[in-house]
mmCIF file of C-alpha atoms in Angstrom:
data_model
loop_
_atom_site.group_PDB
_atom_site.id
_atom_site.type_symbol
_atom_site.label_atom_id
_atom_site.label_comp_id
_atom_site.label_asym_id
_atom_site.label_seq_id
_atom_site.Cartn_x
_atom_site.Cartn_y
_atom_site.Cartn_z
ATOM 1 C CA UNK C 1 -24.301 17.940 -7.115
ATOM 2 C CA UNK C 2 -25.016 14.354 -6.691
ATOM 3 C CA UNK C 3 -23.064 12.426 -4.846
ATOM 4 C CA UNK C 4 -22.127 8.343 -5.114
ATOM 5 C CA UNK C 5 -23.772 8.462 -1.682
ATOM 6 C CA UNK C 6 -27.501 10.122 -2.826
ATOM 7 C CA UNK C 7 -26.927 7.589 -6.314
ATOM 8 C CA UNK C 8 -26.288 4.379 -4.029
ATOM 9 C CA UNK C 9 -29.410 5.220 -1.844
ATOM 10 C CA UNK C 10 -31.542 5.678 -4.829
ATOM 11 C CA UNK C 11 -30.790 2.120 -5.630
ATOM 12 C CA UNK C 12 -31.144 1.104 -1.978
ATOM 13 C CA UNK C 13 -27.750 0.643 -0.939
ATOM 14 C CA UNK C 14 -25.640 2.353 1.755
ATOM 15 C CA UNK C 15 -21.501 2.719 1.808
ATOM 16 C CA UNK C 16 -19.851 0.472 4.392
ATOM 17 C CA UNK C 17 -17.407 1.578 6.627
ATOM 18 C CA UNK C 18 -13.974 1.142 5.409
ATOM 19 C CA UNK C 19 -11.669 0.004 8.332
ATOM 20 C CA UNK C 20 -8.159 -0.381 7.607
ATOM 21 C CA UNK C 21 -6.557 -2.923 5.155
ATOM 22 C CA UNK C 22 -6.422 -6.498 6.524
ATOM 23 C CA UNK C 23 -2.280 -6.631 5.629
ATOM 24 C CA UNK C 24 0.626 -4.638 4.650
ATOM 25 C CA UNK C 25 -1.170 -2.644 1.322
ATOM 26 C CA UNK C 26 -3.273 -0.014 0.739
ATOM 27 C CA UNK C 27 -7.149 0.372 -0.049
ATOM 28 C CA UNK C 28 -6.044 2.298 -3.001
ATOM 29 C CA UNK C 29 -3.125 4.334 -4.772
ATOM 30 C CA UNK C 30 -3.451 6.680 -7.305
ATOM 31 C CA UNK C 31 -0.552 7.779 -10.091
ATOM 32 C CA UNK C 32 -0.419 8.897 -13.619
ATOM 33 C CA UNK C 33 -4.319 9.988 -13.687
ATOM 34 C CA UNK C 34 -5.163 6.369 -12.507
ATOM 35 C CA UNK C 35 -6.679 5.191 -9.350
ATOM 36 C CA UNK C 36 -5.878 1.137 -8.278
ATOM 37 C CA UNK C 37 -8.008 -0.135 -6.079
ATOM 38 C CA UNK C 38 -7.327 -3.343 -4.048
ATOM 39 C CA UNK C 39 -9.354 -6.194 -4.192
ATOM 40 C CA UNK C 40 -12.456 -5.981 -1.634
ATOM 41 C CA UNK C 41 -14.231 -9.236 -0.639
ATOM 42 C CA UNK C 42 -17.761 -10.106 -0.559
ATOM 43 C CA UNK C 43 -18.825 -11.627 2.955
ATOM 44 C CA UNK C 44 -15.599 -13.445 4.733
ATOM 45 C CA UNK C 45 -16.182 -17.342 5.321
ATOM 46 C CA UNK C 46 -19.642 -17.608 2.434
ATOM 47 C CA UNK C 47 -16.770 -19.686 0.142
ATOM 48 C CA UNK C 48 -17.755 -21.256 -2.888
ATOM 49 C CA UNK C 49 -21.747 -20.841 -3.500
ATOM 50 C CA UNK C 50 -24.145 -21.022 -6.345
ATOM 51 C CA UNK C 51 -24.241 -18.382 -9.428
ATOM 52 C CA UNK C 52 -27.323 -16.766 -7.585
ATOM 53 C CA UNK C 53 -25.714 -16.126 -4.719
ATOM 54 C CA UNK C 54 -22.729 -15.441 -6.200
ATOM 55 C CA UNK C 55 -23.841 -12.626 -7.863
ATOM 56 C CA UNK C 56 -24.981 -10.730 -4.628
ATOM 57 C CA UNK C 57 -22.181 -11.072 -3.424
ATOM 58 C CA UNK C 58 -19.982 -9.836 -6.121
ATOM 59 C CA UNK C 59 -22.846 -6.785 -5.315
ATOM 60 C CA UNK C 60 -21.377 -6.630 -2.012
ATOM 61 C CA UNK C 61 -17.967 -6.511 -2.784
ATOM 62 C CA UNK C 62 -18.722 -4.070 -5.512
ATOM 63 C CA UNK C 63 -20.224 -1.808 -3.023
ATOM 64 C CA UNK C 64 -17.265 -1.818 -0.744
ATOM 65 C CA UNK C 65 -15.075 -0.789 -3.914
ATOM 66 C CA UNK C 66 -17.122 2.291 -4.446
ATOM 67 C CA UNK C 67 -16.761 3.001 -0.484
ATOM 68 C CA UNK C 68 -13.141 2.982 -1.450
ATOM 69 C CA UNK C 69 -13.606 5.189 -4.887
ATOM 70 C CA UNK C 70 -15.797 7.672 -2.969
ATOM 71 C CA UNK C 71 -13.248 7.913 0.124
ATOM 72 C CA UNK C 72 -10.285 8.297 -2.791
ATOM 73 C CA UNK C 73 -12.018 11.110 -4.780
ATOM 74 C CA UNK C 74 -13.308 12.811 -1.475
ATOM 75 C CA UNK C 75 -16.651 12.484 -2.418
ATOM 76 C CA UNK C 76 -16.153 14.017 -5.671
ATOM 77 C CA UNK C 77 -17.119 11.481 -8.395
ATOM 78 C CA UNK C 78 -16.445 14.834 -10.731
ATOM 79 C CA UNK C 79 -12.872 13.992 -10.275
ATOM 80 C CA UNK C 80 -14.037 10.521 -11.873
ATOM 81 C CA UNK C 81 -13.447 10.035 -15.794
ATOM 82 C CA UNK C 82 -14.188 6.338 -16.518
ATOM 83 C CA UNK C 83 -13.724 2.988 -14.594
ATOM 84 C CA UNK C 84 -11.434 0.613 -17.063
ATOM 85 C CA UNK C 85 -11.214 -2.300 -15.505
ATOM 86 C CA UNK C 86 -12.535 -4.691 -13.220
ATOM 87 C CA UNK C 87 -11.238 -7.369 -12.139
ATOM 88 C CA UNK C 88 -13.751 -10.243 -10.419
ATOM 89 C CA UNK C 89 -12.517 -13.104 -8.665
ATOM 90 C CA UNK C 90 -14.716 -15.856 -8.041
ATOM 91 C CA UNK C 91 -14.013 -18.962 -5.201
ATOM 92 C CA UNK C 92 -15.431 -22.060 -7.669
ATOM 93 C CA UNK C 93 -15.146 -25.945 -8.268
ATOM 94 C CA UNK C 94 -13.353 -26.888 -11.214
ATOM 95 C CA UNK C 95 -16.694 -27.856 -12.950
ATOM 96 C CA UNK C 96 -18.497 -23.909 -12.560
ATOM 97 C CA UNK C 97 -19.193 -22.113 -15.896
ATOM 98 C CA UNK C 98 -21.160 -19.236 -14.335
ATOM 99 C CA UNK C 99 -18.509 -16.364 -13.945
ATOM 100 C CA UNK C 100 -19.692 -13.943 -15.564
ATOM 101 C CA UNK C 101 -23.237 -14.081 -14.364
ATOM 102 C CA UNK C 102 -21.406 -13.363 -10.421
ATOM 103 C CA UNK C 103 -19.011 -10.752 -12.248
ATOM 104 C CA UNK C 104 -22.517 -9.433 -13.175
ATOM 105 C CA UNK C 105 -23.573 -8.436 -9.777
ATOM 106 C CA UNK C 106 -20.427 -6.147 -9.309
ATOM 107 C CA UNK C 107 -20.781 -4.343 -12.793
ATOM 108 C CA UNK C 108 -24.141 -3.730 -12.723
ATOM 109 C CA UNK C 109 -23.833 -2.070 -9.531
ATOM 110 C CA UNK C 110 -20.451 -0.080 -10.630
ATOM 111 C CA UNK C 111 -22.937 0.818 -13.870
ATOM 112 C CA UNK C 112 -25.641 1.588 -11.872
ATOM 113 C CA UNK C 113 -24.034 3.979 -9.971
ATOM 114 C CA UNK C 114 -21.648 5.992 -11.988
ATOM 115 C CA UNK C 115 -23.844 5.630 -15.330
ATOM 116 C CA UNK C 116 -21.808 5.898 -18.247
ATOM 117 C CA UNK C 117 -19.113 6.297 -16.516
ATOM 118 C CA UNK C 118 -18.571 3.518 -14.595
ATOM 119 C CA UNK C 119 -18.966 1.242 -18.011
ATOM 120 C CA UNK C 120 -15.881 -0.861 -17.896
ATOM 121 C CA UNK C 121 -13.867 -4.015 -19.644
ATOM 122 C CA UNK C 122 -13.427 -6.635 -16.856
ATOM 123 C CA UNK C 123 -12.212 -9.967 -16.147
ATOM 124 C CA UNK C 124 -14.213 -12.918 -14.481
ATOM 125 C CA UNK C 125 -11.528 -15.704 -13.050
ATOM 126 C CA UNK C 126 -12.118 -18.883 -10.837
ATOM 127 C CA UNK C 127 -10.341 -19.453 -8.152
ATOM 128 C CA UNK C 128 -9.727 -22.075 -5.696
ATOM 129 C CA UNK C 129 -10.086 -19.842 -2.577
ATOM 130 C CA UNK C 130 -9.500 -15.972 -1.399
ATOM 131 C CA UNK C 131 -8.711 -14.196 1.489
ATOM 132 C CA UNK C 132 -10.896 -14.587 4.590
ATOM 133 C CA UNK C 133 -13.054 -16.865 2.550
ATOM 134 C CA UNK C 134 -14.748 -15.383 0.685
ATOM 135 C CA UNK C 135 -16.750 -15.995 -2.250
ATOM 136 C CA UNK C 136 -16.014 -13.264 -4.296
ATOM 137 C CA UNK C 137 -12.905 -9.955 -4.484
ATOM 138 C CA UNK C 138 -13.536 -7.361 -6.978
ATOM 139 C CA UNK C 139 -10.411 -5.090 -7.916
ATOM 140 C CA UNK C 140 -10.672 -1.599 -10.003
ATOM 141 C CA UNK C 141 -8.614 0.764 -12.202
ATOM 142 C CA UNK C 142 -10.052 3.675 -12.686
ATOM 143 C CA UNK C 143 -9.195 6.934 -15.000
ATOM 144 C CA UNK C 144 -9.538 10.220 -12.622
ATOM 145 C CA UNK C 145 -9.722 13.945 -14.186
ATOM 146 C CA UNK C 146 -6.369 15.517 -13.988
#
């Protein structure tokens, strides 16, 4: 069996370390065959940047989301039926067009490592700032097995 881990180090990528939420909430909760996952930030303190760098870090924030998914499912991505949803919010000017090339750099990771599975609708939103300052949070809902 393959796991997210072996599929993320085929693409050259390695799951972070969780740690525990930054406030009162939790990484993830799970109800009803579906699996929320809480927004997870790019790099704190990178801010607003350019739709280049953007995108890695939407990649980076995308990877910490799947640290969460894999920790949820214990590993198990057999207990995974789809990803829905993402949401990707990006720190902007008033003036950027660019979202969805940054929202790119989280689903094409999220597709790259679940395959059909992880194919998903999603949202790209400006914002004027997000927690810890970050560039870029990327949220989930995801359908599990029952």
């Amino acid at each position: 069996m393959t796991t997210l881990q072996d599929r993320l180090a085929s693409l050259g990528h390695t799951l972070p370390d969780l740690g525990e939420p930054a406030a009162n909430y939790l990484h993830h909760r799970e109800g009803k065959g579906l699996l929320v996952i809480a927004g997870q930030i790019g790099t704190p303190g990178r801010g607003a940047l350019d739709a280049s760098a953007g995108r890695a870090e939407a990649e980076v924030a995308a990877l910490k989301l799947l640290a969460v998914l894999d920790a949820a499912v214990g590993g198990d991505l057999g207990r995974v039926r789809q990803v829905l949803r993402l949401g990707v919010f990006i720190a902007s000017s008033p003036g950027f067009t660019e979202h969805s090339t940054v929202a790119d750099g989280a689903s094409d990771l999220v597709v790259a490592a679940l395959g059909e599975r992880g194919r998903h609708a999603r949202a790209a939103i400006g914002v004027a700032s997000l927690p810890a300052g970050a560039a870029v949070e990327v949220e989930a809902l995801v359908e599990l097995v029952s």
